[in-house]
Structures are given as C-alpha cells and as structure tokens.
Amino acid sequence: MEKEGAGKKILVVDDREDSRRLVWKVLGYRGYEVIEAGTGEDAINMAQSELPALILMDIRLPGGIDGLEATRRIKAIPQLAHIPILAMTASVRPEDMHQALNEGCSGFVSKPIDIDELPKQVAEHIARASSTA
Amino acid sequence: MRKYTTIVIGILVLFGLYLTSLYSFLLFHSLVELFSIVVACSIFMIAWNSRRLMDNNYLLFIGIAYLFIGGLDLMHTLGYPGMSVFQGYGTTLSTQLWIATRYLESLSLLIAFFFLGRRMRPNLVFLSYTAIVSLVLVSIFYWNVFPLTFVEGVGLTPFKKISEYIISLILLGSVVLLLRNRREFDRGVLRLLIAAIITTIGAELFFAFYINAYGFSNLVGHFLKLISFFLIYKAIIETGLTKPYNLLFRNLKQNEEQLEQANVRLQEMDRLKSVFLASTSHELRTPLNSIIGFTGIILQGMSGEVNEEQRKQLTMVKNSASHLLSLINDVLDISKIESGRVELSPEEFSLDDLVREVVEPLSPTASKKGLELMTEVPAGITLFNDKRRVKQVLMNLVSNAVKFTNQGSVKITARVPGEDNLEVRVIDTGVGIKKEDMDKLFQPFQQIDVSPTKKSEGTGLGLHLSKKLADLLSGDISAKSEYGRGSEFTFTMPLRYEEEQRNEASAGG
Amino acid sequence: MKRKLRIRTIRGKILLSIVIVIVLCVVFSAFIVSQVVKDRLGEKYEVDKMAATESLSYSLAPVLDLYDYKQVERIITSSLTYENIAYITVFDRGGILIVSAAEQNVSSEDLDIEKYNITSNDRVFGSIEVGFSRKYIDEQIQTTTVALISGLAGFLILVGLALFTFINRSVINPLGVFTRTVKEMDSENLALRVNIHSEDELGTLAGSFNRMAGDLEKSHRALKKAHSELELKVEERTKELVEINKQLIGASKHKSQFLANMSHELRTPLNSIIGYTKLMLDGLEGDINEEQQKDLQTVYTNSKHLLELINGLLDLSRIEAGKTVLSYGTFTISDLLSEVIPAIEQLAREKGLTLTYSMAPNIGHPYADQAKTKQVLMNILGNAVKFTNEGSIKLNVVETDKDFAFSVTDTGIGIKEEDLGVIFDSFKQVGPAQIAGYEGTGLGLAISKQFIEMQGGRIWAESELGKGSTFTFTLPKKKVASS
C-alpha cells in the first residue's frame, strides 16, 4: 500500500529540535521524506540543494534571517519559486497571518500543530501546487 | 564660485577705497565708517525685529549693542579732523569717541555671554545702553572728563595706546568664551564671529601704533575694521536672512530634533513591547506544540504499540494539554480585549455558513450523547463583522449547551428583529443554572458545579471571554435558565459593523 | 513708522542715507557752483570794466578834442546809469579834473578803479578814471549761485524722492512683509508664507524661505502626527501588557481568589501532564520502546519547561504588579549555601565540572529575603552549570561594610559584550543557547534582577567570550533594628 507521501520531500524549518522531530514523525509516518533545517540560512541552502515539494517554515527563527525573510529569498529564486511554503506560527493574530500570506506563503499552520490536520494541509498544498504548475 | 566673486569684489572695493584715501582721506574715512554704521544698524534691525523668535540671547544682546556702537561711530566720523562738524574740539575728539566706541564694542561682546541661556529683557538692555552712551557722550563733549587721547605734535597718549591693548585683551576673552560655548552657536556663525573679533583685534593693534590721523597704520586699521564689520554682517545678517533656521529658528529646529529623538525612543519602546508580547504568546505555545503533538503521535501508535492503561493516561495528558492551551488562549484573548487592542477584521459572511461551521465539529459529541442538534436559521442572512470572533462566541455557547445537556436537544435559532440587529438563541434542555449562580455566570473561573462527580471541563473563562467578545462586537449576551429544565442563551449583535458603534462600546466597556 | 529718539527701521536708515547724500551733494556742489559763478561773472566783470572804460574814452576823445565839456558831462552822466559804474572822473591833458560824476551812496572802499588815457590817433586828450562797484556783481553772483543751487537741490530732492520711493517699493516693503511674516511665525503658526513674488533676490529669498517653511511645516506636522500615533500605539501596547498582568494577577474583583485560581488553573493540568508522563516513562504503566521513550521524554521535558515558564511569568507579573512581598529575616550564609550547593553539585558532577565555594569564616549574617535570595543563587549557579561544558564553577561570598557580595565565576562559553546588558531582559536567550538546544525559560535572570533590586542590591555580569563569565549580586546591609 503506497503511502500518500511516498517520494515527496518536505523541508521543515524550525529552530527547536522537538518541533522538527514532531513534523518528521507525523509526516514520516505517512511516507514523506522529511529533511530539516534549523536556521534561515540552512533553509535556503537546503531548499536549493534538495528541491522539496513543500516547505514548512517556522516564522520565528533566531539569527539574521527569520522565517519571513527566508520565505522571501526562496521565492525570489526562480527554480524554487513554485514550491509551496506553509508558515508555522504560534501566533493567532490576523496581522501575522496576513503578513505571512503577503510574503509568499501559500498558507499557514497554527502551533500547536494538529497532527491530524497537518498531513491533510500538506497533501492539499502539494496537490494544489502541482495542478497549477 | 560665489566665494571668489565676493573676494574679488572685496579686493576691488578695498582698492577703490585706497584710491579714495589718496584723493581725500576724509572721504575714505567717511565711506569706511559709513559702511560700518550701516552694518551696525542692520544688525540691530534684524536682532530687534526677531527678538521674540531668537532664543540665542547672545546674538540679541549684540544686536542691540551694535546700534549704539553704530551711533558712536557716527559721532566719531563726524568729529574726524577736517569734517568741521564739531567746532572747537580738536583732534582728540574723534579718537576719544573711537576709544569709547571700541570699549563699548568689546565689552558688549563679552557681556553678551552672560545672557546665553538666561532670560533677557530687550527693552531693559536698550535703555541701559542709551543711558551709558549718553553718559559717555556727555563726558566727552560737555564735562571734558574723558581722558585725552591725542596731543597735537606728540601723538597718541598712553591712555589711548594702553586702551587699545586692553580692548584687544577683552576681545580675546570673547573669542575664548565663544569657543567654550561653541555648542550654543551654529558652526558657520561661530566661525564668522570669531574671525570678525580677531580682525577687530588686528585693527585695534594697528590703531595702537598710528602717528597721525591720516597715516598708513590708520589706513590699515580702518581696512581691518571694515573687514570685521563685513564678517559680522555675514554672520548675523546673512545667516539671519538667508538661513533663518540657523539663527532665528534654532529653537524650532531643536524642537524638531527633540521630537525626532522622542519618536525614535517611542518607536523603540513600542517595538520592544510588541516583541515581548509576541514572545509571551509564542513561548507559551511552543512547548505545548511538542506536548500535544508527541502525545498524539504515541496515541496514534506512530511510535509503537500502546496498551489500554497507557492509552488512557496519554489521553488524559492530551486533554490536559488542550485544556491548558485553551486557557492560555483565553487569557491572552481577554487581556487583548481588555486593553482595547483588538482590531476587528470585518468581512461579509453568511450566517448559515457560520452556524454550520460551529455545529459540524460538535455533532459527533452531540450524537454520542444522544442529543438532537437542531438549527433554525433563516437562509440569506449576511453579516458584515469579524467572522472569527462571532464564531468564537457561538462556538462557546453551543459547546457549553452540548456539554451541559445529557438528554434532549440543543437548538440554535436566529432572527432579525428590526432591520439591523441579529439575535441568536441557543436553547438547551440541559441541567440548567441555579438562581443564585446566575450572577457568577459570566465571571472568570467561576465554574458552576454541575455534579460533584463530574470533573468540570472548560477553562472557566469561556463565558467571560464570550461576554467580552460580544461587547467588542457591539452586542450582548444574556441568559435565562430554569434549574433542571434547561437554559437559553441569547446573543445579539448588529448585522453590520460600524466604526462609531465600536468606539461607544469600548468606551463603555 | 513712528519716529522716536532713534531711527530703527531700514526705511529710516535709507531715508537718512539718501538725505545725507543729497545734503552732501548740495553742499559740495554749492561750493563748486559758487566758485564757478564767481569765476565766470568775475571774469566778465573784468572784461566789462575794461570794455566800458575803453568805449567811454573812445567816445570822449572827439568830444574832448572839441573842448565840449558840456557833452563830456552828458556822456558821463548817462554812463553812470550803467550798473557797475560808481563814478567817472575825466582829467584833461594836464591832469586837471574836468568833470566828475558819481552815484549816490558810494563808498570808496570796494571800488575798482580803472584809469585810461583818452587818445585818438596817438593824440592824448586826457584821462578817464572810472570807479566800478562790485556791489552789483556780487549781488549777481549771489543770486545766480543761489538760483543754480536751489535748482540743483530741487532736482536732487526729486531724484532722492524717486529713488526712495523705488527702494521703498522694491526692497523695504517686501522686507517689511518678510519681517512681519517672520515675526508671526512660530511653532504654532507654520502655515504663514511670505507674500513676495518679485523676480529679484527678495523674491528668491522669499521663495526659498517659503519652501523651507513649507518643508518645516510638513515635517513638523508629520512628526507631530507620527509622535501622537506612536504615543497612542505605545499607550495601547502598554495597556495590553498591563492587561495581561492584570489577568495573570487579577485586577478583577476577587483578586486573591483569582490569583489562586489562575495559578491553580494553570498548574493543575501541567502537573497532571508531568505526573502521568513520568509514570509512563518509568514503565509503570507498561513497557515502552525506545522511540516511545524518546517521545515521552520530549513531552516530559517540555512540560517541565512550560511549568517553569508559567511560574516565571507569574512571578514576574506579581513583581510588576507590586504584589511581591519581601519577607525579611536574618539568616546565615552557610544555611543558604547548604540549601543550594548540593543540588548544583549534582548537576556539576554530571557534566564533569568542579564546584567550589568560599566565604570568610566570620562572615556576618545578612538581613534579607532568604527565599528569594536562594532563588537568585540557584538561578545563577544553574546558569553557570548550564553554560559550562568543562572546567569549574566558583562561588565566592564576600562581606564589605556596605553589603554582601555573591559572585559566581565559571569557565563556560562566555557572553558577548553587547549582550551583557540584554541578558537580564525577559525572554532573551543569548547566542548559541538555542542552537545548542539549551533549555531555559529566559526569565530566570529577569526575575533574579527584580528580586535583587527589590532588596536594594545590584546584579551584573562580566564575561569574556569563550573564556567564562562572572555573575555578581549584592545584598545591602540593613539595620536590623527596623521592624
């Protein structure tokens, strides 16, 4: 039985190891190959080298490049511009959500992550992206 | 380029004056002094007319002083040997007037520092100068008390020579003070003032040496004086007229600067506070992410098998975590509302869609309890308000109804009494609320004990938050109940979100 | 324009200058004119004198020849009517007076006397003496001079007036407008503009001035607007923070009840999470595999962390709401240390670090809040252990006349210079902390700072990146007598 995520790479960007492992487990269970990045810079580099099908980006990242900046930069690279980016945020403020969408995110996932919702969202956004590609 | 033109013109003027001096020294002298007098009077005019705008009292003081300096210089010019305006006074007259004027000028430049940063009454200064100058004139012309400065055939008296040195020292003192107080002045003005004073010192030294009224020292001295007045002209007049901000509006400019700095500080404070606020919410939710997430993962068997006991406990952990999350969300929500910081994002949405979204997630729970979940919502009602908040309120009311009802039904009705208001009722056949508990209903953490055995779920903040939200939406929630029979919660709000209404609500809220 | 003792306006000055110039011109030209007129008329006079005498002698010659003395008299008398001539005396060949005629009221002082021989064809008939009076010529000179000068003066005055009017219109009036406008401008009145539109320097000046005023006005308005907006924003944010504080502490009616509720409400679920998870981790509910263990451990660690966080926040809010109560008491340093050292020693040993402490044997007893001081000490020592991977941690307690100083020195990773001030702010964890996965609430130091400063002490840090840090706090000595 083929799992829904077979052959699809997901890049998860979060500074906390726990959060990354969570995503890795939830999506990995469904067959996705989950690769991780802990900083904005790593995220951009890995996106370029791994060309994931979708990126889960934590909005708040320490260091110079935060989630939004990383999103902006990734979207600016032509080979990567088509990759859907889902913002992960612990904020419920509408303005933060709007900002994420404005910066190029295709959607967002609220933290704490609903482990049932997450795979659905991921699948949906990948499907949407490939249909418009 | 302009600088060169000025210098060239300056040299031409000086040369022309020199030629004039060859033809008639008297003419030369009159011209040089006339120019100085005109400059002096212009300085005064500018300073006096802008006395209310200038906050640099040094310049104001000097401005007033220069009127009188100009006046005395005029006297000196008229009394110059050969002018035959003042009969019977001899050569010493003009030199006496000259000395008097230079003392006045140097002392004024010095005393002016006293007024830096202090209050000054221009009228008082004006009168004082009038008095002093009158005294000086009287002492020269009538009383003949003023010391002799020139003796025919001998030359300058010691008094005159020593005075010139003293004056030079006083002027030097002014330069020092100017440098000490350089922060009070615009840089360009400062440079010009210092240059002017130094040139005057030069002039004074030449005047200490001259032999006769028409000699070379005298000539050079007058040239230097001319240059020094020109520099003062540039300093005060040009800056005053062409660069008003440097002189007249320094105050305003400083205010602007202060305002800008204050703004920067405020922005920084604002930023820090926002960051802290966002931090708090983020920091609280992040661990919950892991707690809820991983508990869920284990429960779903993604990490391995779980036995019954483990499953039970894990479920309890998960529920506790969700509860905690709701609590934290509610607290943060309430704080936000209370501080008036919530901005509603109104949008158009249909009521029946919203009700469906509320009811759907609760249906399983309801059917599990054997409850009938009914809606009587007329189609086509559109609202223009913050959908998320309205949903929050309805969700709270309906989930409460489901929670506290064990048999029967939960009905949601809606109608539009009047044109503008929406009324939603959530009617249940639940346990009801005792009369004495009705007051506590919307208070925070006042959970009504439904039954001693049942562990109360919910944060205890739900109704409190809903009430606040209702206020925010310019609406209201009220409750009716009969213990043992059921309860009816009524939620009213305007159909359309209006700015003014919101202001009223928050003002009264 | 009022005329007071002194002329204080440009208009007055310019008027004065023009007047002075006119006066000087007039005076100067007066001299010249009178000189010239004098010369000219004087010359004419001389010429006239000669000519008159000559013509007289010429006309007298034939008459004398005929010895017609009556005719001589007639000629002379008629000649007297010439203005200049004061008297005429005719002498014969021998020098004897023949006829003399003179005007009335003639004084001999200012008379010019011309003597001429009356001749004809080289024959001398006699001589004539004519006395010329300067009076007339002087009068003529005067009147001519005066007329010329007045004409000139009048002309110059007209020119001066015209000049003055012109200057008035093109310079003084605009300057006045300028001055008036400038006078009226101040912070409130930035909307004024100088209404000068001429194409000369004043116009340019007014233009630049207006532009600058416009810019100033705009920026001023923008700044004011930004300022009030910012003030509003900050106010709102502050309100929000205050509200969270209030909520956490309870500004509602049942304050202490609320506080108890809130703490309870927040800690209860957490405690149950912590409790159950521990149970399962210990295998008490059944076997767990390695992966489940890892996941459960994550849950456990996070919930402990969350508990610390909530405790910390509550502490902080309580402090900021002024709800923290200090309970002062005298205690011994050794007691304090005995509560703290064992636990830290354990942690240090686990990481392979050495923990040493020292204090003077006769050290005094502080009068302070023991519990809070303990919390601070635990926090600092805990941090030292956390951020040190090898080496040692040293605690040193010193007594001075003013206070007790506790310093903890470690050989840890150190702190960047620019972060030294920031570490005592809430929620800021510095540097590699997050990357290395260090746990910590970020509130510890903030709370420590509050606890110490509330007791009147100071707390600060010194560090060298890569070498280690020293955290020091002081507890001031208080007079025990006050209770």
PDB file of C-alpha atoms in Angstrom, chain B residues 58-201:
ATOM      1  CA  TYR B  58      23.874  86.400  22.920  1.00  0.00           C
ATOM      2  CA  LEU B  59      23.055  87.481  19.393  1.00  0.00           C
ATOM      3  CA  LEU B  60      20.147  89.539  20.580  1.00  0.00           C
ATOM      4  CA  PHE B  61      22.291  91.390  23.064  1.00  0.00           C
ATOM      5  CA  ILE B  62      24.956  92.059  20.478  1.00  0.00           C
ATOM      6  CA  GLY B  63      22.326  93.231  18.051  1.00  0.00           C
ATOM      7  CA  ILE B  64      21.111  95.879  20.428  1.00  0.00           C
ATOM      8  CA  ALA B  65      24.633  96.887  21.381  1.00  0.00           C
ATOM      9  CA  TYR B  66      25.591  97.418  17.767  1.00  0.00           C
ATOM     10  CA  LEU B  67      23.016 100.108  17.268  1.00  0.00           C
ATOM     11  CA  PHE B  68      24.745 102.190  19.875  1.00  0.00           C
ATOM     12  CA  ILE B  69      28.155 101.244  18.589  1.00  0.00           C
ATOM     13  CA  GLY B  70      26.990 102.460  15.220  1.00  0.00           C
ATOM     14  CA  GLY B  71      25.761 105.692  16.744  1.00  0.00           C
ATOM     15  CA  LEU B  72      29.025 106.364  18.487  1.00  0.00           C
ATOM     16  CA  ASP B  73      30.902 105.536  15.326  1.00  0.00           C
ATOM     17  CA  LEU B  74      28.803 108.098  13.555  1.00  0.00           C
ATOM     18  CA  MET B  75      29.863 110.635  16.131  1.00  0.00           C
ATOM     19  CA  HIS B  76      33.430 109.628  15.639  1.00  0.00           C
ATOM     20  CA  THR B  77      33.086 110.040  11.884  1.00  0.00           C
ATOM     21  CA  LEU B  78      31.551 113.456  12.167  1.00  0.00           C
ATOM     22  CA  GLY B  79      34.170 114.570  14.623  1.00  0.00           C
ATOM     23  CA  TYR B  80      37.068 113.452  12.479  1.00  0.00           C
ATOM     24  CA  PRO B  81      39.667 116.118  11.865  1.00  0.00           C
ATOM     25  CA  GLY B  82      38.692 118.001   8.733  1.00  0.00           C
ATOM     26  CA  MET B  83      34.971 117.405   8.992  1.00  0.00           C
ATOM     27  CA  SER B  84      34.416 120.656  10.901  1.00  0.00           C
ATOM     28  CA  VAL B  85      31.096 119.476  12.252  1.00  0.00           C
ATOM     29  CA  PHE B  86      32.019 119.841  15.900  1.00  0.00           C
ATOM     30  CA  GLN B  87      33.785 123.087  16.252  1.00  0.00           C
ATOM     31  CA  GLY B  88      36.419 123.658  18.844  1.00  0.00           C
ATOM     32  CA  TYR B  89      37.279 120.149  19.961  1.00  0.00           C
ATOM     33  CA  GLY B  90      40.478 119.299  18.210  1.00  0.00           C
ATOM     34  CA  THR B  91      41.849 116.001  17.012  1.00  0.00           C
ATOM     35  CA  THR B  92      41.457 114.306  20.334  1.00  0.00           C
ATOM     36  CA  LEU B  93      37.681 114.290  19.992  1.00  0.00           C
ATOM     37  CA  SER B  94      37.416 111.691  17.320  1.00  0.00           C
ATOM     38  CA  THR B  95      39.974 109.480  18.976  1.00  0.00           C
ATOM     39  CA  GLN B  96      38.148 109.759  22.275  1.00  0.00           C
ATOM     40  CA  LEU B  97      34.962 108.743  20.553  1.00  0.00           C
ATOM     41  CA  TRP B  98      36.790 105.956  18.847  1.00  0.00           C
ATOM     42  CA  ILE B  99      38.138 104.594  22.113  1.00  0.00           C
ATOM     43  CA  ALA B 100      34.761 104.896  23.731  1.00  0.00           C
ATOM     44  CA  THR B 101      33.166 103.001  20.874  1.00  0.00           C
ATOM     45  CA  ARG B 102      35.732 100.225  20.918  1.00  0.00           C
ATOM     46  CA  TYR B 103      35.371  99.796  24.646  1.00  0.00           C
ATOM     47  CA  LEU B 104      31.643  99.600  24.147  1.00  0.00           C
ATOM     48  CA  GLU B 105      32.022  97.060  21.379  1.00  0.00           C
ATOM     49  CA  SER B 106      34.485  94.776  23.143  1.00  0.00           C
ATOM     50  CA  LEU B 107      32.672  94.878  26.460  1.00  0.00           C
ATOM     51  CA  SER B 108      29.367  94.192  24.739  1.00  0.00           C
ATOM     52  CA  LEU B 109      30.804  91.143  23.006  1.00  0.00           C
ATOM     53  CA  LEU B 110      31.978  89.929  26.384  1.00  0.00           C
ATOM     54  CA  ILE B 111      28.930  90.733  28.467  1.00  0.00           C
ATOM     55  CA  ALA B 112      26.709  89.090  25.889  1.00  0.00           C
ATOM     56  CA  PHE B 113      27.844  85.681  27.094  1.00  0.00           C
ATOM     57  CA  PHE B 114      26.149  86.374  30.372  1.00  0.00           C
ATOM     58  CA  PHE B 115      22.854  86.145  28.582  1.00  0.00           C
ATOM     59  CA  LEU B 116      23.439  82.790  26.981  1.00  0.00           C
ATOM     60  CA  GLY B 117      20.730  80.645  28.412  1.00  0.00           C
ATOM     61  CA  ARG B 118      19.439  83.363  30.666  1.00  0.00           C
ATOM     62  CA  ARG B 119      16.349  85.464  30.307  1.00  0.00           C
ATOM     63  CA  MET B 120      16.894  88.907  28.910  1.00  0.00           C
ATOM     64  CA  ARG B 121      14.648  91.909  28.700  1.00  0.00           C
ATOM     65  CA  PRO B 122      15.474  93.628  25.438  1.00  0.00           C
ATOM     66  CA  ASN B 123      13.856  96.872  26.458  1.00  0.00           C
ATOM     67  CA  LEU B 124      15.895  96.995  29.607  1.00  0.00           C
ATOM     68  CA  VAL B 125      19.096  96.417  27.687  1.00  0.00           C
ATOM     69  CA  PHE B 126      18.130  99.097  25.236  1.00  0.00           C
ATOM     70  CA  LEU B 127      17.531 101.655  27.939  1.00  0.00           C
ATOM     71  CA  SER B 128      20.738 100.752  29.736  1.00  0.00           C
ATOM     72  CA  TYR B 129      22.705 101.303  26.602  1.00  0.00           C
ATOM     73  CA  THR B 130      21.002 104.599  25.959  1.00  0.00           C
ATOM     74  CA  ALA B 131      21.960 105.711  29.447  1.00  0.00           C
ATOM     75  CA  ILE B 132      25.546 104.533  29.144  1.00  0.00           C
ATOM     76  CA  VAL B 133      26.081 106.067  25.745  1.00  0.00           C
ATOM     77  CA  SER B 134      24.557 109.334  26.812  1.00  0.00           C
ATOM     78  CA  LEU B 135      26.861 109.421  29.810  1.00  0.00           C
ATOM     79  CA  VAL B 136      29.854 108.763  27.600  1.00  0.00           C
ATOM     80  CA  LEU B 137      28.891 111.488  25.151  1.00  0.00           C
ATOM     81  CA  VAL B 138      28.272 113.965  27.885  1.00  0.00           C
ATOM     82  CA  SER B 139      31.575 113.149  29.474  1.00  0.00           C
ATOM     83  CA  ILE B 140      33.344 113.766  26.204  1.00  0.00           C
ATOM     84  CA  PHE B 141      31.504 116.788  24.937  1.00  0.00           C
ATOM     85  CA  TYR B 142      30.372 118.700  27.966  1.00  0.00           C
ATOM     86  CA  TRP B 143      32.178 117.659  31.039  1.00  0.00           C
ATOM     87  CA  ASN B 144      35.509 117.072  29.303  1.00  0.00           C
ATOM     88  CA  VAL B 145      36.119 114.332  31.785  1.00  0.00           C
ATOM     89  CA  PHE B 146      37.087 111.733  29.229  1.00  0.00           C
ATOM     90  CA  PRO B 147      40.854 111.229  29.153  1.00  0.00           C
ATOM     91  CA  LEU B 148      42.813 112.794  26.368  1.00  0.00           C
ATOM     92  CA  THR B 149      43.773 110.504  23.575  1.00  0.00           C
ATOM     93  CA  PHE B 150      45.774 112.643  21.220  1.00  0.00           C
ATOM     94  CA  VAL B 151      48.101 115.520  21.689  1.00  0.00           C
ATOM     95  CA  GLU B 152      48.977 117.651  18.728  1.00  0.00           C
ATOM     96  CA  GLY B 153      52.562 117.280  17.737  1.00  0.00           C
ATOM     97  CA  VAL B 154      53.219 114.448  20.181  1.00  0.00           C
ATOM     98  CA  GLY B 155      50.836 111.783  19.069  1.00  0.00           C
ATOM     99  CA  LEU B 156      48.765 109.308  20.953  1.00  0.00           C
ATOM    100  CA  THR B 157      48.581 109.456  24.684  1.00  0.00           C
ATOM    101  CA  PRO B 158      49.500 106.458  26.804  1.00  0.00           C
ATOM    102  CA  PHE B 159      45.858 106.155  27.751  1.00  0.00           C
ATOM    103  CA  LYS B 160      44.943 105.604  24.151  1.00  0.00           C
ATOM    104  CA  LYS B 161      47.627 103.053  23.480  1.00  0.00           C
ATOM    105  CA  ILE B 162      47.034 101.074  26.642  1.00  0.00           C
ATOM    106  CA  SER B 163      43.311 101.173  25.989  1.00  0.00           C
ATOM    107  CA  GLU B 164      43.818  99.564  22.616  1.00  0.00           C
ATOM    108  CA  TYR B 165      45.710  96.714  24.262  1.00  0.00           C
ATOM    109  CA  ILE B 166      43.104  96.330  26.945  1.00  0.00           C
ATOM    110  CA  ILE B 167      40.429  96.256  24.304  1.00  0.00           C
ATOM    111  CA  SER B 168      42.370  93.624  22.390  1.00  0.00           C
ATOM    112  CA  LEU B 169      42.532  91.512  25.543  1.00  0.00           C
ATOM    113  CA  ILE B 170      38.832  91.854  26.137  1.00  0.00           C
ATOM    114  CA  LEU B 171      38.186  90.827  22.575  1.00  0.00           C
ATOM    115  CA  LEU B 172      40.489  87.851  23.037  1.00  0.00           C
ATOM    116  CA  GLY B 173      38.449  86.931  26.052  1.00  0.00           C
ATOM    117  CA  SER B 174      35.368  86.966  23.882  1.00  0.00           C
ATOM    118  CA  VAL B 175      36.994  84.565  21.459  1.00  0.00           C
ATOM    119  CA  VAL B 176      37.816  82.178  24.273  1.00  0.00           C
ATOM    120  CA  LEU B 177      34.281  82.323  25.583  1.00  0.00           C
ATOM    121  CA  LEU B 178      32.911  81.785  22.122  1.00  0.00           C
ATOM    122  CA  LEU B 179      34.965  78.643  21.813  1.00  0.00           C
ATOM    123  CA  ARG B 180      33.903  77.450  25.226  1.00  0.00           C
ATOM    124  CA  ASN B 181      30.268  77.919  24.344  1.00  0.00           C
ATOM    125  CA  ARG B 182      30.503  76.688  20.810  1.00  0.00           C
ATOM    126  CA  ARG B 183      27.575  74.354  21.225  1.00  0.00           C
ATOM    127  CA  GLU B 184      25.206  77.267  21.502  1.00  0.00           C
ATOM    128  CA  PHE B 185      26.027  78.540  18.066  1.00  0.00           C
ATOM    129  CA  ASP B 186      25.655  77.364  14.566  1.00  0.00           C
ATOM    130  CA  ARG B 187      29.055  76.437  13.234  1.00  0.00           C
ATOM    131  CA  GLY B 188      29.063  78.909  10.390  1.00  0.00           C
ATOM    132  CA  VAL B 189      28.000  81.778  12.628  1.00  0.00           C
ATOM    133  CA  LEU B 190      30.631  80.824  15.154  1.00  0.00           C
ATOM    134  CA  ARG B 191      33.404  80.854  12.617  1.00  0.00           C
ATOM    135  CA  LEU B 192      32.384  84.240  11.279  1.00  0.00           C
ATOM    136  CA  LEU B 193      32.060  85.761  14.712  1.00  0.00           C
ATOM    137  CA  ILE B 194      35.473  84.548  15.756  1.00  0.00           C
ATOM    138  CA  ALA B 195      37.014  85.786  12.525  1.00  0.00           C
ATOM    139  CA  ALA B 196      35.343  89.144  12.993  1.00  0.00           C
ATOM    140  CA  ILE B 197      36.645  89.539  16.501  1.00  0.00           C
ATOM    141  CA  ILE B 198      40.137  88.514  15.532  1.00  0.00           C
ATOM    142  CA  THR B 199      40.121  91.022  12.690  1.00  0.00           C
ATOM    143  CA  THR B 200      38.968  93.691  15.113  1.00  0.00           C
ATOM    144  CA  ILE B 201      41.833  92.805  17.403  1.00  0.00           C
TER     145      ILE B 201
END
